Amino acid sequence: MLFAGGALAQVSSNASLNGVYYFLHTMLIAATGATVTDTRSGSGTLTFDGAGGFTVSGQQLIGTTAATSLTGTGSYTVKPGGFITLSNPLLTGASINARLATGAVVGSSTEAAGGIYDLFIAIPKSTALLSNTTLTGAYWVSSLEFPNGGTANIRETNFKLTANGAGAFAETSVIGEAHNLSDRLLTQTVSPITYSVAPAATGTLNFPTASGLTTTTQLIAGTKNIYVSQDGSFFIGGSSDPGGHGIVVGVKAFASGATNASWKGFYSTAGLRFDANRSRLSGVIGGVNAITQGAVWGRRTHQSDGLFDASTLATYSIGADGSGQFTSTTGHVDIAATSETFVTTGVDTLDSSTYELSFGMRLPPQSGPALFLNPQGALNAATFAPPGSPIAPGSVLTLFGTGFGTQSLSSPIPFQTTLGGVVVKINGVAAPIFALTPTQLSVIVPFSTAGPAPASVSVTVNTAVSNSIEIPVATTAPGIFTLTQNGLGDAAVRHANFTIVNGSSPAAPEEVVLLYMSGLGAVSPTVTDGSAAPSKAPFAIVSSPYVVTLGGISCEVQFAGLAPGFAGLYQLNIKLPKGIPSGTYGLAVQTPDGFTDMVNLQVVAP
């Protein structure tokens, strides 16, 4: 069962973030596009008081100047589900969109005004005394660095180091690429690579500059100050040298036996990315649901040409040591031996102009009383994208929890706002309910729901009222329904005669097929919440722009609106590309603020 509540009430709050955390923060500020005007990095400790305030003590780098002291205070708010708003330690007046994980806080300033692109990671200070023996065995090390600031010398690495427990590594090779080295995948010899770990869980990684190389031609160079997790399963680090901006992460490799199934469950993640070909900077916050079919990502991305949310599926192949490649896209993924932590990087088996680092840790479990709305269980009904993905006016929302009555019921059209004594309110407005079980509700988001502030959601069962949760709101949040009803696999598409498109009855080039979706937002003329869409002109037409692609090829859209005669269901009539060969293709839909590409469509050419 998904998102079942436990016997004891436990939801994230300000009290969930308490005590001393080590942190690393790298931030680029761009006046326009990806032209960086300011680069900053910070490290040290954040001491959270459990009541919404923190103090910072550490050092910062600005541009190419020497490190200076970083002190001050800030505030934070932890919402149920682990969603955090945190004062930016490096920039007064800005805030970080962060997530609370089981052993870390990760974040990025996606909601801050202006061109701020950053990655923030904080981990609890160990309560045990550590030493060099804490780091023993193989680690996968990834880095994303900006020597001297900006993106001209951006570089990334991903390589294995085997620690001997006494301060030395067996390997002498590092692998990665650098923008000023032609974006080529390189292997360099760096020796000796050493480390140290102090009792307070601080330490260093040391990469001496090789003969003939410099800090801008060596893939990773100098001393990196590191912070080590209590169990030694991962560490984070960065440089304090002038201009030494960037973040280094290491995760302990599996001794053997890792498989794709070793990455499983819900994780919070944040990342920083630069696409050199497009000259595009991006800061990302979101979640990952690692399942049998791959990793379902829900990303909130602030990039230099806009802000948008995406739900995507990335397939991957994990080796026996927990390291692997994405197979549906470029990049590398490393899973820690505990399966609690992962790192992704732009380093691939081929040359690449994409530089990125993402760090993720498992979501903290949430539980509550008999009537409980799980704050991590509010999902797009089409994509089932991870918690934190937004809703849009008119979209279908699935809510998980406990105590939603004692029976399973469904409603005919028009959907009513009360079903079996259950009422769901979104921003105080009763939402049409079309199905319920004791642990799951399916509702239509009222068209009056508007952002940018998150929407408040609660459930009433007879006279009992649940806890309230918050869900981000976007103008659109596209999701494509599937035949499997889990957001993956073959898209819910019909031929013009309303028969299903599948392997037994595939689509043909230039055929017009009917695609069914959620989350395309406002329509004109308007339709009453939960009522059937008009079955004849004037139809309820989508107001927001959209683009549909099949295998990366644009499709002509002949109709986009609410499905005639249905409630809460969008329909796109799309003409498939001319001359497209037989095959199974990815189907994607993009709006100005949303994107999804988790489904397939099968085509057979005559």
XYZ file of C-alpha atoms in Angstrom:
606
model
C 0.000 0.000 0.000
C 1.315 3.450 -0.874
C 1.704 6.081 1.819
C -0.014 4.234 4.625
C 0.101 6.123 7.924
C 1.675 4.703 11.061
C 0.275 4.325 14.559
C 2.179 7.281 16.000
C 1.827 10.849 14.728
C 5.048 12.103 13.192
C 5.142 14.809 10.541
C 7.981 17.166 9.736
C 8.000 20.519 11.510
C 10.521 23.124 12.673
C 11.388 20.787 15.529
C 12.542 18.210 12.958
C 15.487 20.456 12.067
C 17.488 20.880 15.243
C 21.156 20.897 16.230
C 24.447 21.464 14.437
C 24.752 20.769 10.701
C 27.797 21.073 8.476
C 26.958 22.819 5.224
C 28.324 23.554 1.759
C 26.816 26.120 -0.583
C 27.925 27.180 -4.063
C 26.049 29.989 -5.805
C 26.321 31.795 -9.141
C 24.510 35.057 -9.859
C 23.854 36.060 -13.449
C 22.574 39.486 -14.470
C 21.126 38.204 -17.752
C 21.059 34.702 -19.196
C 24.087 32.698 -18.092
C 26.526 35.627 -17.924
C 27.790 35.231 -14.362
C 28.517 38.441 -12.452
C 29.134 36.965 -8.992
C 30.242 33.550 -7.705
C 30.112 32.658 -4.010
C 30.774 29.578 -1.917
C 30.248 29.015 1.789
C 30.981 26.289 4.304
C 30.914 25.745 8.040
C 28.168 25.068 10.551
C 24.507 25.961 10.803
C 23.052 25.581 14.277
C 19.274 25.122 14.114
C 17.261 25.867 17.251
C 14.270 23.663 16.380
C 11.994 26.704 16.468
C 12.676 28.433 13.159
C 15.999 30.179 13.736
C 19.636 29.355 13.016
C 23.122 30.786 13.380
C 25.886 30.392 10.833
C 29.603 30.150 11.534
C 32.103 29.467 8.804
C 33.869 30.986 5.843
C 32.971 32.198 2.388
C 34.627 32.762 -0.956
C 33.563 35.631 -3.200
C 35.041 35.768 -6.690
C 38.786 35.229 -6.624
C 39.449 36.783 -3.206
C 40.732 34.889 -0.181
C 38.291 33.238 2.188
C 36.665 35.493 4.779
C 34.631 34.828 7.891
C 30.938 34.049 7.448
C 28.700 34.634 10.463
C 25.117 35.632 11.011
C 21.621 34.434 11.734
C 18.688 33.298 9.654
C 15.258 31.760 9.779
C 13.667 28.616 8.436
C 10.260 26.989 8.181
C 9.759 23.238 7.890
C 6.335 22.265 6.567
C 4.775 18.799 6.891
C 6.405 16.450 4.411
C 9.842 18.029 4.877
C 9.398 21.081 2.631
C 11.642 23.913 3.856
C 12.079 27.615 3.243
C 15.523 28.685 4.511
C 17.336 32.014 4.626
C 20.196 32.025 2.134
C 23.452 32.122 4.196
C 25.357 33.777 1.313
C 22.852 36.407 0.192
C 20.819 38.571 2.543
C 17.141 38.759 1.644
C 17.118 35.645 -0.537
C 15.752 32.243 0.436
C 16.473 28.622 -0.445
C 13.795 26.142 -1.485
C 14.949 23.099 0.460
C 13.924 19.589 1.469
C 14.497 17.674 4.677
C 15.860 14.177 4.089
C 16.704 11.425 6.546
C 20.342 12.526 6.856
C 20.620 15.859 5.068
C 19.012 19.090 3.963
C 19.267 19.797 0.233
C 18.143 22.906 -1.590
C 18.387 25.494 -4.337
C 17.138 29.090 -4.627
C 14.509 28.284 -7.233
C 11.992 30.810 -5.894
C 14.417 33.710 -5.345
C 14.096 36.757 -7.555
C 16.845 37.356 -10.105
C 19.415 35.076 -11.660
C 20.482 32.946 -8.679
C 21.650 29.380 -9.410
C 22.982 27.348 -6.512
C 23.311 24.050 -4.688
C 23.008 23.795 -0.910
C 23.785 20.651 1.125
C 23.810 20.331 4.913
C 24.395 17.172 6.982
C 24.104 16.603 10.753
C 27.333 16.845 12.684
C 28.311 13.390 13.884
C 27.661 12.642 17.542
C 30.460 10.059 17.483
C 34.183 10.666 17.223
C 35.473 9.766 13.764
C 38.933 9.024 12.393
C 40.722 7.957 9.227
C 39.314 4.472 9.739
C 35.805 5.860 9.160
C 36.663 6.085 5.471
C 37.592 2.549 4.483
C 36.909 0.836 1.187
C 35.811 2.145 -2.195
C 34.040 5.478 -2.735
C 32.629 7.037 -5.865
C 33.699 10.684 -5.910
C 31.927 13.358 -7.961
C 32.682 17.047 -8.223
C 31.310 20.183 -9.881
C 33.670 23.151 -9.645
C 33.949 26.702 -10.980
C 37.637 27.710 -10.660
C 37.947 31.502 -10.345
C 34.156 31.816 -10.602
C 31.812 31.848 -13.562
C 31.525 29.060 -16.109
C 34.616 29.569 -18.289
C 36.587 26.912 -16.392
C 33.707 24.771 -15.152
C 34.680 21.137 -14.625
C 33.187 17.921 -13.306
C 34.553 14.542 -12.307
C 33.386 11.066 -11.413
C 35.896 8.409 -10.367
C 36.555 5.715 -7.790
C 38.908 6.030 -4.810
C 39.634 3.160 -2.420
C 40.504 4.334 1.082
C 42.882 2.233 3.168
C 41.592 3.533 6.509
C 44.920 5.241 7.179
C 44.773 8.342 4.988
C 45.711 7.071 1.534
C 43.886 5.990 -1.592
C 44.969 3.187 -3.881
C 44.094 4.949 -7.146
C 45.992 7.682 -8.979
C 43.540 8.451 -11.798
C 40.722 10.999 -12.005
C 38.136 11.100 -14.793
C 36.102 14.061 -15.947
C 35.855 16.981 -18.327
C 36.319 20.748 -18.327
C 34.784 23.475 -20.453
C 38.176 25.085 -21.053
C 39.560 21.688 -22.121
C 37.163 21.334 -25.081
C 34.419 19.492 -23.136
C 36.279 16.225 -23.695
C 36.219 13.211 -21.415
C 39.727 12.930 -19.946
C 41.694 10.727 -17.594
C 44.517 12.363 -15.656
C 47.122 10.969 -13.284
C 47.153 12.668 -9.868
C 49.394 11.212 -7.179
C 49.391 10.697 -4.293
C 45.728 11.329 -3.448
C 45.349 11.387 0.332
C 42.776 12.177 3.007
C 42.387 12.837 6.697
C 39.404 12.656 9.046
C 39.367 14.430 12.410
C 37.303 13.353 15.444
C 34.738 16.132 14.793
C 33.900 14.542 11.382
C 35.817 17.202 9.467
C 38.777 16.432 7.264
C 40.480 16.941 3.923
C 40.898 15.378 0.502
C 44.194 16.269 -1.143
C 44.803 16.324 -4.905
C 48.364 17.570 -5.591
C 48.860 19.468 -8.830
C 50.483 17.154 -11.348
C 53.534 18.174 -13.334
C 52.595 20.316 -16.299
C 49.071 21.031 -15.004
C 47.497 23.938 -13.113
C 44.330 24.466 -11.089
C 42.493 25.310 -14.309
C 43.864 22.452 -16.423
C 43.761 19.685 -13.811
C 40.280 18.152 -13.469
C 40.344 18.348 -9.674
C 43.161 19.963 -7.730
C 44.119 21.218 -4.306
C 42.813 20.537 -0.820
C 39.081 19.979 -0.294
C 37.704 20.422 3.194
C 35.251 17.613 3.853
C 32.452 16.758 6.272
C 31.824 13.058 6.875
C 28.537 11.356 7.744
C 28.497 9.518 11.054
C 28.350 6.089 9.421
C 31.021 6.970 6.863
C 28.663 6.188 3.975
C 29.206 9.574 2.332
C 31.043 12.876 2.629
C 30.654 16.360 1.164
C 33.432 18.881 0.575
C 34.745 22.012 -1.046
C 37.801 24.230 -1.330
C 38.740 27.256 0.760
C 41.424 28.409 -1.706
C 40.839 31.773 -3.429
C 38.525 31.206 -6.390
C 38.029 27.553 -5.405
C 34.286 27.428 -5.849
C 32.489 24.107 -6.059
C 31.256 20.978 -4.321
C 32.728 17.479 -4.011
C 30.657 14.480 -2.899
C 31.726 10.911 -2.209
C 29.425 7.915 -1.613
C 30.600 4.544 -0.351
C 30.459 1.884 -3.044
C 28.804 -1.497 -2.602
C 31.334 -4.250 -1.950
C 29.344 -6.309 -4.487
C 25.834 -7.333 -5.355
C 24.253 -3.997 -6.245
C 21.495 -4.081 -8.876
C 18.988 -1.646 -10.317
C 16.737 -2.579 -7.377
C 19.319 -1.161 -4.940
C 17.940 2.293 -5.800
C 14.365 2.125 -4.578
C 11.875 4.471 -2.914
C 11.366 8.210 -2.518
C 14.283 10.656 -2.228
C 14.719 14.423 -1.959
C 17.276 15.890 -4.334
C 18.860 19.178 -5.364
C 21.293 19.995 -8.135
C 23.225 22.586 -10.114
C 23.740 22.379 -13.880
C 25.339 24.225 -16.779
C 24.583 23.314 -20.391
C 27.534 24.719 -22.322
C 25.914 24.267 -25.739
C 22.881 26.309 -24.739
C 24.742 28.558 -22.308
C 22.067 27.724 -19.733
C 22.455 27.655 -15.950
C 19.977 25.726 -13.808
C 19.275 25.219 -10.124
C 17.027 22.265 -9.287
C 15.023 21.028 -6.307
C 12.722 18.046 -6.351
C 12.186 14.398 -5.686
C 12.925 10.973 -7.115
C 10.821 7.848 -6.982
C 13.114 4.967 -7.905
C 11.021 2.023 -9.094
C 11.356 -1.059 -11.281
C 10.935 0.855 -14.550
C 13.513 3.539 -13.657
C 13.771 6.787 -11.699
C 10.722 9.047 -11.857
C 11.906 12.615 -11.298
C 9.800 15.562 -10.212
C 11.955 18.629 -10.810
C 11.397 22.283 -9.985
C 13.976 24.027 -12.189
C 15.058 27.643 -12.152
C 17.094 28.162 -15.285
C 18.434 31.189 -17.074
C 15.550 31.173 -19.570
C 12.668 30.484 -17.201
C 11.139 28.558 -14.309
C 9.335 25.279 -14.902
C 8.324 21.937 -13.392
C 8.980 18.614 -15.074
C 8.057 14.981 -14.528
C 10.439 12.654 -16.345
C 11.485 9.008 -16.339
C 15.185 8.156 -16.463
C 16.168 4.543 -17.013
C 19.538 3.361 -15.750
C 21.870 0.406 -15.382
C 23.567 -0.102 -11.993
C 26.710 -2.213 -11.673
C 27.651 -4.497 -8.808
C 29.432 -1.687 -6.930
C 26.446 0.718 -7.077
C 27.760 2.820 -9.934
C 25.989 3.097 -13.262
C 24.952 5.047 -16.320
C 21.623 6.493 -17.329
C 20.402 4.660 -20.416
C 17.638 7.048 -21.507
C 19.794 10.156 -21.186
C 23.404 11.127 -20.552
C 25.068 11.084 -17.170
C 26.245 8.894 -14.309
C 24.612 7.768 -11.071
C 26.231 6.392 -7.922
C 24.202 4.747 -5.154
C 25.698 4.581 -1.652
C 26.066 1.124 -0.116
C 23.330 1.996 2.397
C 20.936 2.875 -0.468
C 20.073 6.020 1.506
C 22.131 8.423 -0.636
C 22.825 8.940 -4.318
C 24.767 11.318 -6.550
C 24.302 12.037 -10.242
C 26.777 13.792 -12.485
C 27.050 14.900 -16.094
C 30.170 12.772 -16.594
C 29.321 10.138 -19.182
C 31.094 7.469 -21.200
C 31.413 9.966 -24.064
C 32.355 13.621 -24.374
C 29.659 15.929 -23.041
C 28.993 19.634 -22.722
C 26.574 19.163 -19.813
C 28.044 19.871 -16.374
C 25.954 18.971 -13.344
C 25.865 17.509 -9.866
C 22.788 16.352 -7.956
C 22.742 14.992 -4.426
C 19.819 13.046 -2.985
C 18.799 11.334 0.230
C 15.774 9.312 1.251
C 12.604 11.132 2.324
C 11.763 11.008 6.046
C 8.649 8.897 6.759
C 5.471 10.703 7.781
C 2.683 9.269 9.927
C -0.355 10.467 11.785
C -3.548 9.672 13.674
C -6.538 7.666 12.433
C -7.616 10.415 10.002
C -4.386 11.475 8.350
C -3.580 13.218 5.070
C -0.027 12.229 4.163
C 1.908 15.392 3.217
C 4.088 13.281 0.905
C 1.057 11.612 -0.652
C -0.408 14.414 -2.797
C 0.386 13.327 -6.362
C -0.491 14.177 -9.947
C -2.953 11.400 -10.815
C -1.515 11.003 -14.314
C 2.233 10.931 -13.609
C 2.443 10.022 -9.910
C 5.476 12.333 -9.874
C 7.259 12.492 -6.494
C 6.019 14.695 -3.629
C 6.516 18.416 -4.161
C 5.346 18.403 -7.777
C 2.694 21.079 -8.372
C -1.012 20.938 -9.076
C -2.805 23.074 -11.656
C -6.391 24.350 -11.859
C -8.615 21.626 -13.274
C -6.048 18.829 -12.764
C -6.720 15.431 -11.219
C -5.150 15.047 -7.767
C -4.632 11.789 -5.889
C -4.353 11.993 -2.097
C -3.059 9.195 0.128
C -3.551 8.798 3.861
C -5.719 6.904 6.331
C -9.216 7.146 7.744
C -10.999 8.323 4.585
C -14.178 6.515 5.600
C -14.756 2.759 5.635
C -15.776 1.963 2.056
C -14.761 2.324 -1.567
C -17.003 4.599 -3.607
C -17.095 6.371 -6.960
C -19.251 9.182 -8.261
C -21.040 9.638 -11.575
C -20.686 12.883 -13.544
C -21.197 15.578 -12.388
C -18.826 14.817 -9.529
C -20.079 16.021 -6.182
C -18.110 17.755 -3.434
C -19.288 15.230 -0.813
C -18.890 11.483 -1.245
C -19.501 9.005 1.562
C -19.347 11.812 4.124
C -15.922 12.915 2.850
C -15.127 16.504 1.822
C -11.785 17.713 0.440
C -11.056 21.430 0.611
C -8.372 23.140 -1.472
C -7.764 26.729 -0.353
C -11.106 26.489 1.438
C -13.033 25.465 -1.687
C -14.676 22.031 -1.724
C -13.201 19.942 -4.550
C -15.248 17.484 -6.640
C -14.513 13.886 -5.548
C -14.877 11.096 -8.080
C -13.424 8.134 -6.165
C -12.364 7.157 -2.666
C -11.120 4.261 -0.584
C -10.200 4.324 3.115
C -6.609 5.247 2.116
C -6.938 7.108 -1.213
C -8.925 10.022 -2.639
C -9.208 11.202 -6.254
C -10.375 14.791 -6.718
C -10.534 17.573 -9.302
C -8.594 20.728 -8.381
C -11.053 23.669 -8.528
C -10.416 26.053 -11.430
C -10.292 28.890 -8.871
C -7.044 27.492 -7.408
C -4.226 29.899 -8.161
C -0.551 30.399 -7.241
C 2.117 31.370 -6.680
C 1.481 30.563 -3.022
C 1.031 26.854 -2.229
C -2.507 25.542 -1.848
C -3.765 24.354 1.526
C -5.514 20.962 1.450
C -7.509 19.188 4.169
C -10.005 16.327 4.431
C -13.190 16.210 6.497
C -14.855 12.872 7.240
C -18.277 13.513 8.724
C -17.296 15.917 11.524
C -13.637 14.935 11.885
C -11.039 17.186 10.187
C -7.617 15.984 9.108
C -4.294 17.740 9.276
C -3.679 20.374 6.609
C -0.946 20.052 3.989
C 0.436 22.409 1.359
C 0.956 21.683 -2.357
C 2.715 23.956 -4.884
C 0.459 25.493 -7.523
C 1.360 26.149 -11.163
C -0.603 27.499 -14.099
C -0.177 24.098 -15.756
C 1.168 20.749 -14.535
C 0.952 18.433 -17.533
C 0.623 14.703 -17.024
C -0.229 12.012 -19.573
C -2.482 9.151 -18.484
C -1.273 5.637 -19.267
C -2.846 2.258 -19.919
C -1.102 0.920 -16.799
C -2.620 3.740 -14.689
C 0.724 4.457 -12.997
C 2.053 7.163 -15.312
C 4.489 4.831 -17.101
C 4.480 2.729 -20.235
C 2.032 3.120 -23.102
C 0.167 6.424 -23.155
C -3.619 6.460 -22.921
C -4.203 7.101 -26.620
C -7.125 6.128 -28.837
C -7.630 5.925 -32.554
C -10.252 8.209 -34.104
C -12.770 5.356 -33.732
C -12.022 5.352 -29.955
C -10.257 1.974 -29.939
C -7.060 1.786 -27.873
C -3.633 2.335 -29.400
C -1.304 -0.421 -28.170
C 1.037 -3.121 -29.434
C -1.813 -5.023 -31.002
C -3.272 -1.922 -32.618
C -0.442 0.621 -33.105
C -0.765 4.091 -34.592
C 0.338 4.978 -38.102
C 2.340 7.912 -39.497
C 0.116 10.960 -40.158
C -2.753 9.378 -38.224
C -4.757 11.659 -35.918
C -4.979 10.060 -32.474
C -6.615 11.157 -29.228
C -4.298 11.720 -26.243
C -5.719 11.973 -22.705
C -4.087 14.169 -20.081
C -4.354 16.073 -16.827
C -3.033 19.447 -15.742
C -3.366 21.705 -18.790
C -4.993 24.445 -16.705
C -7.614 27.008 -17.555
C -10.048 26.561 -20.450
C -12.338 28.855 -22.399
C -15.268 28.917 -22.107
C -15.092 27.952 -18.445
C -16.635 24.760 -17.109
C -18.118 24.269 -13.645
C -15.865 22.206 -11.379
C -16.693 18.510 -11.715
C -19.154 18.979 -14.576
C -18.969 17.366 -17.987
C -17.193 19.370 -20.669
C -19.346 20.538 -23.608
C -20.040 17.782 -26.154
C -20.505 20.261 -28.991
C -19.147 23.654 -29.949
C -18.151 25.832 -28.267
C -15.799 23.275 -26.734
C -13.740 24.043 -23.601
C -10.394 24.937 -25.219
C -7.072 25.030 -23.342
C -5.868 28.607 -22.741
C -2.151 27.896 -22.232
C 0.255 27.258 -25.138
C 1.577 23.717 -25.567
C 3.940 21.645 -27.707
C 3.678 17.895 -28.338
C 6.604 15.841 -29.620
C 6.930 12.191 -30.589
C 10.482 10.913 -30.568
C 11.585 14.557 -30.474
C 9.563 15.438 -33.605
C 6.843 18.078 -33.275
C 3.282 16.926 -33.807
C 0.420 18.978 -35.207
C -2.278 19.486 -32.548
C -5.739 19.784 -34.071
C -7.672 20.043 -30.784
C -6.671 20.769 -27.182
C -9.353 21.076 -24.535
C -11.436 19.220 -21.994
C -12.578 15.870 -23.375
C -16.172 16.352 -24.584
C -18.654 14.735 -22.195
C -16.038 13.992 -19.505
C -15.119 15.750 -16.269
C -11.537 16.592 -15.281
C -10.034 15.018 -18.400
C -8.103 16.854 -21.125
C -7.896 15.641 -24.706
C -5.381 16.469 -27.426
C -6.022 15.398 -30.986
C -2.540 15.065 -32.470
C -1.421 14.250 -35.998
C 1.613 11.996 -35.981
C 4.659 13.027 -38.046
C 4.838 12.097 -41.714
C 7.382 9.426 -42.581
C 8.122 8.377 -39.012
C 9.516 4.794 -39.058
C 7.987 1.913 -37.122
C 8.995 1.878 -33.467
C 8.164 2.758 -29.896
C 8.665 6.479 -29.267
C 8.711 8.730 -26.257
C 5.741 11.103 -26.165
C 6.286 14.497 -24.501
C 4.120 17.530 -23.774
C 5.492 20.938 -22.803
C 3.753 24.098 -21.642
C 5.380 27.413 -20.653
C 5.824 26.176 -17.075
C 5.642 22.387 -17.261
C 6.993 19.334 -19.051
C 6.410 15.578 -18.996
C 7.944 12.753 -21.074
C 7.316 9.544 -19.121
C 5.219 7.628 -21.675
C 5.473 5.781 -24.991
C 3.475 5.525 -28.202
C 3.815 2.630 -30.624
C 3.871 3.350 -34.351
C 3.900 0.971 -37.295
C 4.528 2.398 -40.756
C 2.585 0.850 -43.652
